[in-house]
Amino acid sequence: MVKVEFHFDFGSPNAYLAHLVIPEVEQRTGAKFEYVPVLLGGVFRLTGNRSPGESFAGIKNKLEYERLEMARFIERHRITSYRQNPFFPVNTLTIMRGAVAAQILGVFERYVDETYRHMWSEPKKLDDPAVLREALLQSGFDAERFAELVQDAEVKAQLLDNTERSVARGTFGSPTFFVGDEIFFGKDRCATSRKRSLQRVAADGKTWM
Amino acid sequence: MVKVEFHFDFGSPNAYLAHLVIPEVEQRTGAKFEYVPVLLGGVFRLTGNRSPGESFAGIKNKLEYERLEMARFIERHRITSYRQNPFFPVNTLTIMRGAVAAQILGVFERYVDETYRHMWSEPKKLDDPAVLREALLQSGFDAERFAELVQDAEVKAQLLDNTERSVARGTFGSPTFFVGDEIFFGKDRCATSRKRSLQRVAADGKTWM
């Protein structure tokens, strides 16, 4: 079985959209995706990169196009659970350390699903400790234990180590995937179908929306 | 028959790679691509955008990834005629005005093929007037007539007008495609196959190269 590493941070909406289609890709390819928590802020610091929102802020038409491609992806994959987070950008340091904590606690997969839901489906200000605590409790997690573990030196070091290793392998943004040493950047590299590509529009003459 | 507008500048290697696969896309979709000369330098001036080489220069891993995606595209489409132009970036003002002149002279399609060849297959410093003249002659064009027309006020105005209209419709870089009002950016939006995508690598477990 082929393993695909998905280097993710909850702060990236494009990583969330990729997360939603990964089950389809697993089914289609037989590959297994393994989630690796990395801190996108750390990736940016280590590479000198910035978020699309910052990088493209002064460029006419560019962010509009990014939004269009996001809408196309959402339509193509019939995604209904994405909401823009009104608190964006949310500092993800604690919830990403939480992902490492969840690995230790053996609740990683459910933590990822739930935290993504709290970020991008029923969006909350998860960098507010009270809001985070409430979200954890709502999802049935031990909020006290998480609060302890995200302050644990080993948890902190693990997230930093994941992030540094990822950048050493070529990461500069999110979402990033690895198949062995092979790097793929962006939700479109992970997409399940090109049905609504330019080709498709060109073939049937129908415009997008 | 569906019409796809291809807004191109000879200076963009990604536009050249798209140019090479357009015949496959036409055959596959039945669509007809119509080439529209635009000045990429003008697009950048009007939008505040910059070339990938400039934008990504200070970002670790980013340009390496761009090069990897270029190599993947070249391999996927079995392209053998691409050479890096050692004089890059070449100022394309004259050869883009030349494209408008070629429309007037009724030799547009051949001019596009030949000029792309002189830029990216047998690369030359086409912003040197003597080199350009030699290339035009080698391709069997009337170099004197071109030299006159690229100074013609109407030719200059046409290229500017194409560029301004393109930006008004959403263009910020190259290559850009339109199907009606629908905009698509990048050679990957025009690609003929996802055979060598992450999915494919994930399904067969073989890495890229």
mmCIF file of N, CA and C in Angstrom, chain A residues 91-204:
data_model
loop_
_atom_site.group_PDB
_atom_site.id
_atom_site.type_symbol
_atom_site.label_atom_id
_atom_site.label_comp_id
_atom_site.label_asym_id
_atom_site.label_seq_id
_atom_site.Cartn_x
_atom_site.Cartn_y
_atom_site.Cartn_z
ATOM 1 N N ASN A 91 -4.471 32.198 14.914
ATOM 2 C CA ASN A 91 -3.164 31.654 15.309
ATOM 3 C C ASN A 91 -3.349 30.183 15.714
ATOM 4 N N THR A 92 -2.642 29.296 15.018
ATOM 5 C CA THR A 92 -2.916 27.862 15.183
ATOM 6 C C THR A 92 -1.904 27.148 16.076
ATOM 7 N N LEU A 93 -1.028 27.904 16.735
ATOM 8 C CA LEU A 93 0.034 27.265 17.526
ATOM 9 C C LEU A 93 -0.524 26.248 18.525
ATOM 10 N N THR A 94 -1.524 26.650 19.301
ATOM 11 C CA THR A 94 -2.053 25.758 20.340
ATOM 12 C C THR A 94 -2.785 24.551 19.740
ATOM 13 N N ILE A 95 -3.612 24.782 18.721
ATOM 14 C CA ILE A 95 -4.365 23.642 18.162
ATOM 15 C C ILE A 95 -3.456 22.698 17.375
ATOM 16 N N MET A 96 -2.337 23.210 16.856
ATOM 17 C CA MET A 96 -1.395 22.305 16.191
ATOM 18 C C MET A 96 -0.598 21.505 17.227
ATOM 19 N N ARG A 97 -0.229 22.158 18.324
ATOM 20 C CA ARG A 97 0.363 21.383 19.428
ATOM 21 C C ARG A 97 -0.667 20.362 19.930
ATOM 22 N N GLY A 98 -1.920 20.779 19.909
ATOM 23 C CA GLY A 98 -3.002 19.873 20.289
ATOM 24 C C GLY A 98 -3.048 18.634 19.404
ATOM 25 N N ALA A 99 -2.712 18.799 18.131
ATOM 26 C CA ALA A 99 -2.710 17.646 17.219
ATOM 27 C C ALA A 99 -1.639 16.644 17.643
ATOM 28 N N VAL A 100 -0.481 17.151 18.056
ATOM 29 C CA VAL A 100 0.580 16.265 18.563
ATOM 30 C C VAL A 100 0.112 15.608 19.869
ATOM 31 N N ALA A 101 -0.532 16.391 20.722
ATOM 32 C CA ALA A 101 -1.089 15.840 21.970
ATOM 33 C C ALA A 101 -2.095 14.734 21.667
ATOM 34 N N ALA A 102 -2.911 14.952 20.658
ATOM 35 C CA ALA A 102 -3.935 13.962 20.289
ATOM 36 C C ALA A 102 -3.307 12.658 19.817
ATOM 37 N N GLN A 103 -2.140 12.767 19.171
ATOM 38 C CA GLN A 103 -1.424 11.542 18.775
ATOM 39 C C GLN A 103 -1.022 10.759 20.020
ATOM 40 N N ILE A 104 -0.504 11.482 21.025
ATOM 41 C CA ILE A 104 -0.090 10.843 22.280
ATOM 42 C C ILE A 104 -1.298 10.209 22.983
ATOM 43 N N LEU A 105 -2.429 10.898 22.918
ATOM 44 C CA LEU A 105 -3.633 10.427 23.606
ATOM 45 C C LEU A 105 -4.420 9.383 22.803
ATOM 46 N N GLY A 106 -3.952 9.134 21.581
ATOM 47 C CA GLY A 106 -4.634 8.112 20.766
ATOM 48 C C GLY A 106 -5.979 8.552 20.215
ATOM 49 N N VAL A 107 -6.165 9.863 20.055
ATOM 50 C CA VAL A 107 -7.444 10.350 19.519
ATOM 51 C C VAL A 107 -7.203 11.264 18.305
ATOM 52 N N PHE A 108 -6.101 11.008 17.623
ATOM 53 C CA PHE A 108 -5.644 11.929 16.576
ATOM 54 C C PHE A 108 -6.669 12.118 15.462
ATOM 55 N N GLU A 109 -7.171 11.033 14.924
ATOM 56 C CA GLU A 109 -8.034 11.134 13.747
ATOM 57 C C GLU A 109 -9.301 11.934 14.059
ATOM 58 N N ARG A 110 -9.891 11.639 15.207
ATOM 59 C CA ARG A 110 -11.118 12.329 15.579
ATOM 60 C C ARG A 110 -10.828 13.799 15.918
ATOM 61 N N TYR A 111 -9.663 14.043 16.534
ATOM 62 C CA TYR A 111 -9.270 15.420 16.845
ATOM 63 C C TYR A 111 -9.133 16.243 15.557
ATOM 64 N N VAL A 112 -8.513 15.642 14.543
ATOM 65 C CA VAL A 112 -8.336 16.354 13.264
ATOM 66 C C VAL A 112 -9.699 16.687 12.660
ATOM 67 N N ASP A 113 -10.572 15.704 12.574
ATOM 68 C CA ASP A 113 -11.911 15.941 12.020
ATOM 69 C C ASP A 113 -12.652 17.031 12.793
ATOM 70 N N GLU A 114 -12.617 16.937 14.105
ATOM 71 C CA GLU A 114 -13.369 17.861 14.942
ATOM 72 C C GLU A 114 -12.782 19.267 14.886
ATOM 73 N N THR A 115 -11.464 19.358 14.933
ATOM 74 C CA THR A 115 -10.851 20.690 14.927
ATOM 75 C C THR A 115 -11.058 21.372 13.567
ATOM 76 N N TYR A 116 -10.970 20.584 12.489
ATOM 77 C CA TYR A 116 -11.288 21.159 11.177
ATOM 78 C C TYR A 116 -12.735 21.662 11.140
ATOM 79 N N ARG A 117 -13.634 20.893 11.737
ATOM 80 C CA ARG A 117 -15.040 21.329 11.787
ATOM 81 C C ARG A 117 -15.159 22.655 12.544
ATOM 82 N N HIS A 118 -14.454 22.750 13.676
ATOM 83 C CA HIS A 118 -14.534 23.987 14.479
ATOM 84 C C HIS A 118 -13.857 25.174 13.786
ATOM 85 N N MET A 119 -12.961 24.894 12.861
ATOM 86 C CA MET A 119 -12.277 25.975 12.137
ATOM 87 C C MET A 119 -13.045 26.416 10.900
ATOM 88 N N TRP A 120 -13.572 25.461 10.114
ATOM 89 C CA TRP A 120 -14.019 25.782 8.750
ATOM 90 C C TRP A 120 -15.427 25.343 8.410
ATOM 91 N N SER A 121 -16.111 24.701 9.359
ATOM 92 C CA SER A 121 -17.472 24.303 9.039
ATOM 93 C C SER A 121 -18.442 25.024 9.989
ATOM 94 N N GLU A 122 -18.058 25.043 11.270
ATOM 95 C CA GLU A 122 -18.788 25.851 12.264
ATOM 96 C C GLU A 122 -17.730 26.742 12.904
ATOM 97 N N PRO A 123 -17.260 27.727 12.137
ATOM 98 C CA PRO A 123 -16.004 28.412 12.460
ATOM 99 C C PRO A 123 -16.025 29.186 13.779
ATOM 100 N N LYS A 124 -14.943 29.014 14.498
ATOM 101 C CA LYS A 124 -14.773 29.648 15.813
ATOM 102 C C LYS A 124 -13.395 30.300 15.898
ATOM 103 N N LYS A 125 -13.253 31.140 16.913
ATOM 104 C CA LYS A 125 -11.959 31.800 17.147
ATOM 105 C C LYS A 125 -11.126 30.902 18.066
ATOM 106 N N LEU A 126 -10.502 29.893 17.453
ATOM 107 C CA LEU A 126 -9.860 28.843 18.250
ATOM 108 C C LEU A 126 -8.552 29.283 18.904
ATOM 109 N N ASP A 127 -8.082 30.504 18.618
ATOM 110 C CA ASP A 127 -6.907 30.983 19.352
ATOM 111 C C ASP A 127 -7.319 31.718 20.644
ATOM 112 N N ASP A 128 -8.608 31.711 20.929
ATOM 113 C CA ASP A 128 -9.095 32.196 22.230
ATOM 114 C C ASP A 128 -9.224 30.978 23.150
ATOM 115 N N PRO A 129 -8.440 30.939 24.252
ATOM 116 C CA PRO A 129 -8.394 29.723 25.092
ATOM 117 C C PRO A 129 -9.772 29.263 25.581
ATOM 118 N N ALA A 130 -10.652 30.203 25.904
ATOM 119 C CA ALA A 130 -11.986 29.822 26.396
ATOM 120 C C ALA A 130 -12.808 29.178 25.281
ATOM 121 N N VAL A 131 -12.684 29.736 24.075
ATOM 122 C CA VAL A 131 -13.414 29.187 22.925
ATOM 123 C C VAL A 131 -12.885 27.785 22.597
ATOM 124 N N LEU A 132 -11.571 27.647 22.650
ATOM 125 C CA LEU A 132 -10.961 26.347 22.357
ATOM 126 C C LEU A 132 -11.410 25.299 23.369
ATOM 127 N N ARG A 133 -11.376 25.692 24.639
ATOM 128 C CA ARG A 133 -11.796 24.768 25.703
ATOM 129 C C ARG A 133 -13.235 24.293 25.478
ATOM 130 N N GLU A 134 -14.101 25.231 25.143
ATOM 131 C CA GLU A 134 -15.511 24.918 24.884
ATOM 132 C C GLU A 134 -15.654 23.961 23.685
ATOM 133 N N ALA A 135 -14.860 24.221 22.651
ATOM 134 C CA ALA A 135 -14.921 23.376 21.445
ATOM 135 C C ALA A 135 -14.450 21.955 21.769
ATOM 136 N N LEU A 136 -13.363 21.857 22.533
ATOM 137 C CA LEU A 136 -12.840 20.534 22.914
ATOM 138 C C LEU A 136 -13.883 19.757 23.710
ATOM 139 N N LEU A 137 -14.498 20.452 24.665
ATOM 140 C CA LEU A 137 -15.524 19.796 25.506
ATOM 141 C C LEU A 137 -16.714 19.359 24.646
ATOM 142 N N GLN A 138 -17.126 20.244 23.768
ATOM 143 C CA GLN A 138 -18.256 19.935 22.872
ATOM 144 C C GLN A 138 -17.970 18.682 22.038
ATOM 145 N N SER A 139 -16.698 18.506 21.700
ATOM 146 C CA SER A 139 -16.312 17.347 20.892
ATOM 147 C C SER A 139 -16.001 16.125 21.751
ATOM 148 N N GLY A 140 -16.171 16.264 23.055
ATOM 149 C CA GLY A 140 -15.985 15.104 23.931
ATOM 150 C C GLY A 140 -14.539 14.813 24.292
ATOM 151 N N PHE A 141 -13.652 15.800 24.164
ATOM 152 C CA PHE A 141 -12.242 15.587 24.543
ATOM 153 C C PHE A 141 -12.005 16.071 25.975
ATOM 154 N N ASP A 142 -10.914 15.582 26.530
ATOM 155 C CA ASP A 142 -10.500 15.960 27.885
ATOM 156 C C ASP A 142 -9.737 17.298 27.797
ATOM 157 N N ALA A 143 -10.463 18.390 27.951
ATOM 158 C CA ALA A 143 -9.893 19.725 27.736
ATOM 159 C C ALA A 143 -8.745 20.020 28.695
ATOM 160 N N GLU A 144 -8.838 19.533 29.931
ATOM 161 C CA GLU A 144 -7.769 19.755 30.922
ATOM 162 C C GLU A 144 -6.472 19.093 30.463
ATOM 163 N N ARG A 145 -6.616 17.839 30.030
ATOM 164 C CA ARG A 145 -5.444 17.065 29.599
ATOM 165 C C ARG A 145 -4.779 17.730 28.384
ATOM 166 N N PHE A 146 -5.610 18.210 27.446
ATOM 167 C CA PHE A 146 -5.068 18.928 26.284
ATOM 168 C C PHE A 146 -4.328 20.184 26.741
ATOM 169 N N ALA A 147 -4.942 20.930 27.659
ATOM 170 C CA ALA A 147 -4.340 22.185 28.141
ATOM 171 C C ALA A 147 -2.971 21.921 28.762
ATOM 172 N N GLU A 148 -2.847 20.785 29.453
ATOM 173 C CA GLU A 148 -1.533 20.413 30.005
ATOM 174 C C GLU A 148 -0.545 20.048 28.901
ATOM 175 N N LEU A 149 -1.001 19.175 28.010
ATOM 176 C CA LEU A 149 -0.073 18.626 27.004
ATOM 177 C C LEU A 149 0.440 19.684 26.026
ATOM 178 N N VAL A 150 -0.385 20.682 25.690
ATOM 179 C CA VAL A 150 0.097 21.707 24.747
ATOM 180 C C VAL A 150 1.185 22.579 25.370
ATOM 181 N N GLN A 151 1.386 22.455 26.673
ATOM 182 C CA GLN A 151 2.498 23.158 27.344
ATOM 183 C C GLN A 151 3.691 22.238 27.569
ATOM 184 N N ASP A 152 3.549 20.981 27.194
ATOM 185 C CA ASP A 152 4.594 19.985 27.413
ATOM 186 C C ASP A 152 5.774 20.218 26.463
ATOM 187 N N ALA A 153 6.974 20.173 27.024
ATOM 188 C CA ALA A 153 8.173 20.471 26.222
ATOM 189 C C ALA A 153 8.337 19.490 25.054
ATOM 190 N N GLU A 154 7.985 18.233 25.283
ATOM 191 C CA GLU A 154 8.146 17.246 24.202
ATOM 192 C C GLU A 154 7.140 17.474 23.076
ATOM 193 N N VAL A 155 5.937 17.864 23.450
ATOM 194 C CA VAL A 155 4.907 18.160 22.439
ATOM 195 C C VAL A 155 5.352 19.351 21.586
ATOM 196 N N LYS A 156 5.814 20.388 22.265
ATOM 197 C CA LYS A 156 6.305 21.578 21.549
ATOM 198 C C LYS A 156 7.445 21.212 20.604
ATOM 199 N N ALA A 157 8.379 20.407 21.133
ATOM 200 C CA ALA A 157 9.554 20.034 20.338
ATOM 201 C C ALA A 157 9.159 19.178 19.135
ATOM 202 N N GLN A 158 8.143 18.320 19.334
ATOM 203 C CA GLN A 158 7.712 17.448 18.235
ATOM 204 C C GLN A 158 7.131 18.261 17.079
ATOM 205 N N LEU A 159 6.308 19.255 17.402
ATOM 206 C CA LEU A 159 5.708 20.086 16.345
ATOM 207 C C LEU A 159 6.792 20.874 15.603
ATOM 208 N N LEU A 160 7.736 21.402 16.361
ATOM 209 C CA LEU A 160 8.859 22.128 15.751
ATOM 210 C C LEU A 160 9.672 21.211 14.843
ATOM 211 N N ASP A 161 9.924 20.000 15.336
ATOM 212 C CA ASP A 161 10.701 19.026 14.573
ATOM 213 C C ASP A 161 9.977 18.628 13.283
ATOM 214 N N ASN A 162 8.667 18.360 13.385
ATOM 215 C CA ASN A 162 7.870 18.047 12.179
ATOM 216 C C ASN A 162 8.014 19.159 11.150
ATOM 217 N N THR A 163 7.938 20.407 11.649
ATOM 218 C CA THR A 163 7.942 21.573 10.767
ATOM 219 C C THR A 163 9.312 21.734 10.096
ATOM 220 N N GLU A 164 10.364 21.613 10.881
ATOM 221 C CA GLU A 164 11.718 21.755 10.321
ATOM 222 C C GLU A 164 12.025 20.651 9.311
ATOM 223 N N ARG A 165 11.608 19.423 9.636
ATOM 224 C CA ARG A 165 11.848 18.316 8.700
ATOM 225 C C ARG A 165 11.079 18.525 7.401
ATOM 226 N N SER A 166 9.855 19.028 7.533
ATOM 227 C CA SER A 166 9.018 19.251 6.355
ATOM 228 C C SER A 166 9.675 20.271 5.427
ATOM 229 N N VAL A 167 10.148 21.370 6.010
ATOM 230 C CA VAL A 167 10.812 22.410 5.205
ATOM 231 C C VAL A 167 12.096 21.861 4.589
ATOM 232 N N ALA A 168 12.806 21.044 5.338
ATOM 233 C CA ALA A 168 14.039 20.444 4.803
ATOM 234 C C ALA A 168 13.737 19.557 3.599
ATOM 235 N N ARG A 169 12.519 19.025 3.537
ATOM 236 C CA ARG A 169 12.115 18.173 2.408
ATOM 237 C C ARG A 169 11.475 18.960 1.269
ATOM 238 N N GLY A 170 11.295 20.275 1.440
ATOM 239 C CA GLY A 170 10.809 21.077 0.316
ATOM 240 C C GLY A 170 9.541 21.874 0.556
ATOM 241 N N THR A 171 8.940 21.744 1.729
ATOM 242 C CA THR A 171 7.680 22.450 2.001
ATOM 243 C C THR A 171 7.881 23.967 2.065
ATOM 244 N N PHE A 172 6.926 24.712 1.513
ATOM 245 C CA PHE A 172 6.939 26.174 1.617
ATOM 246 C C PHE A 172 5.543 26.721 1.906
ATOM 247 N N GLY A 173 4.506 25.852 1.867
ATOM 248 C CA GLY A 173 3.136 26.323 2.085
ATOM 249 C C GLY A 173 2.217 25.165 2.412
ATOM 250 N N SER A 174 0.915 25.407 2.307
ATOM 251 C CA SER A 174 -0.060 24.395 2.705
ATOM 252 C C SER A 174 -1.233 24.396 1.729
ATOM 253 N N PRO A 175 -1.746 23.226 1.330
ATOM 254 C CA PRO A 175 -1.349 21.887 1.758
ATOM 255 C C PRO A 175 -0.178 21.331 0.942
ATOM 256 N N THR A 176 0.624 20.523 1.615
ATOM 257 C CA THR A 176 1.751 19.851 0.969
ATOM 258 C C THR A 176 1.621 18.341 1.184
ATOM 259 N N PHE A 177 1.957 17.598 0.155
ATOM 260 C CA PHE A 177 1.882 16.139 0.189
ATOM 261 C C PHE A 177 3.232 15.558 -0.215
ATOM 262 N N PHE A 178 3.539 14.418 0.361
ATOM 263 C CA PHE A 178 4.734 13.677 -0.062
ATOM 264 C C PHE A 178 4.347 12.236 -0.365
ATOM 265 N N VAL A 179 4.837 11.740 -1.495
ATOM 266 C CA VAL A 179 4.804 10.301 -1.768
ATOM 267 C C VAL A 179 6.275 9.922 -1.837
ATOM 268 N N GLY A 180 6.769 9.293 -0.788
ATOM 269 C CA GLY A 180 8.224 9.115 -0.692
ATOM 270 C C GLY A 180 8.876 10.493 -0.647
ATOM 271 N N ASP A 181 9.825 10.733 -1.538
ATOM 272 C CA ASP A 181 10.491 12.043 -1.584
ATOM 273 C C ASP A 181 9.806 13.019 -2.530
ATOM 274 N N GLU A 182 8.773 12.552 -3.174
ATOM 275 C CA GLU A 182 8.077 13.327 -4.199
ATOM 276 C C GLU A 182 7.147 14.329 -3.537
ATOM 277 N N ILE A 183 7.353 15.621 -3.795
ATOM 278 C CA ILE A 183 6.524 16.649 -3.156
ATOM 279 C C ILE A 183 5.442 17.150 -4.115
ATOM 280 N N PHE A 184 4.263 17.397 -3.574
ATOM 281 C CA PHE A 184 3.145 17.976 -4.321
ATOM 282 C C PHE A 184 2.549 19.087 -3.484
ATOM 283 N N PHE A 185 2.362 20.236 -4.089
ATOM 284 C CA PHE A 185 1.809 21.386 -3.362
ATOM 285 C C PHE A 185 0.433 21.753 -3.907
ATOM 286 N N GLY A 186 -0.493 22.002 -3.010
ATOM 287 C CA GLY A 186 -1.776 22.580 -3.412
ATOM 288 C C GLY A 186 -2.891 21.558 -3.491
ATOM 289 N N LYS A 187 -4.105 22.011 -3.182
ATOM 290 C CA LYS A 187 -5.253 21.098 -3.166
ATOM 291 C C LYS A 187 -5.526 20.496 -4.537
ATOM 292 N N ASP A 188 -5.144 21.208 -5.598
ATOM 293 C CA ASP A 188 -5.441 20.694 -6.932
ATOM 294 C C ASP A 188 -4.614 19.463 -7.284
ATOM 295 N N ARG A 189 -3.439 19.355 -6.668
ATOM 296 C CA ARG A 189 -2.594 18.162 -6.897
ATOM 297 C C ARG A 189 -3.228 16.933 -6.282
ATOM 298 N N CYS A 190 -4.180 17.168 -5.419
ATOM 299 C CA CYS A 190 -4.814 16.086 -4.668
ATOM 300 C C CYS A 190 -6.236 15.833 -5.188
ATOM 301 N N ALA A 191 -6.631 16.594 -6.198
ATOM 302 C CA ALA A 191 -8.049 16.565 -6.620
ATOM 303 C C ALA A 191 -8.414 15.226 -7.241
ATOM 304 N N THR A 192 -9.665 14.884 -7.113
ATOM 305 C CA THR A 192 -10.108 13.577 -7.592
ATOM 306 C C THR A 192 -10.575 13.607 -9.033
ATOM 307 N N SER A 193 -10.820 14.749 -9.572
ATOM 308 C CA SER A 193 -11.446 14.772 -10.884
ATOM 309 C C SER A 193 -11.137 16.073 -11.599
ATOM 310 N N ARG A 194 -11.015 15.980 -12.903
ATOM 311 C CA ARG A 194 -10.807 17.187 -13.705
ATOM 312 C C ARG A 194 -12.069 17.500 -14.489
ATOM 313 N N LYS A 195 -13.171 16.987 -14.019
ATOM 314 C CA LYS A 195 -14.420 17.115 -14.767
ATOM 315 C C LYS A 195 -14.743 18.558 -15.118
ATOM 316 N N ARG A 196 -14.472 19.465 -14.180
ATOM 317 C CA ARG A 196 -14.843 20.852 -14.418
ATOM 318 C C ARG A 196 -13.620 21.704 -14.746
ATOM 319 N N SER A 197 -12.681 21.099 -15.443
ATOM 320 C CA SER A 197 -11.488 21.837 -15.843
ATOM 321 C C SER A 197 -11.792 22.689 -17.069
ATOM 322 N N LEU A 198 -10.819 23.469 -17.475
ATOM 323 C CA LEU A 198 -10.950 24.244 -18.709
ATOM 324 C C LEU A 198 -11.328 23.332 -19.864
ATOM 325 N N GLN A 199 -10.695 22.162 -19.912
ATOM 326 C CA GLN A 199 -11.008 21.204 -20.979
ATOM 327 C C GLN A 199 -12.473 20.872 -21.042
ATOM 328 N N ARG A 200 -13.029 20.644 -19.862
ATOM 329 C CA ARG A 200 -14.431 20.257 -19.784
ATOM 330 C C ARG A 200 -15.313 21.415 -20.254
ATOM 331 N N VAL A 201 -14.983 22.600 -19.770
ATOM 332 C CA VAL A 201 -15.750 23.781 -20.179
ATOM 333 C C VAL A 201 -15.605 23.992 -21.681
ATOM 334 N N ALA A 202 -14.390 23.757 -22.186
ATOM 335 C CA ALA A 202 -14.140 23.925 -23.618
ATOM 336 C C ALA A 202 -14.911 22.884 -24.421
ATOM 337 N N ALA A 203 -15.045 21.689 -23.880
ATOM 338 C CA ALA A 203 -15.711 20.617 -24.622
ATOM 339 C C ALA A 203 -17.222 20.816 -24.663
ATOM 340 N N ASP A 204 -17.788 21.269 -23.556
ATOM 341 C CA ASP A 204 -19.258 21.338 -23.559
ATOM 342 C C ASP A 204 -19.790 22.762 -23.698
#
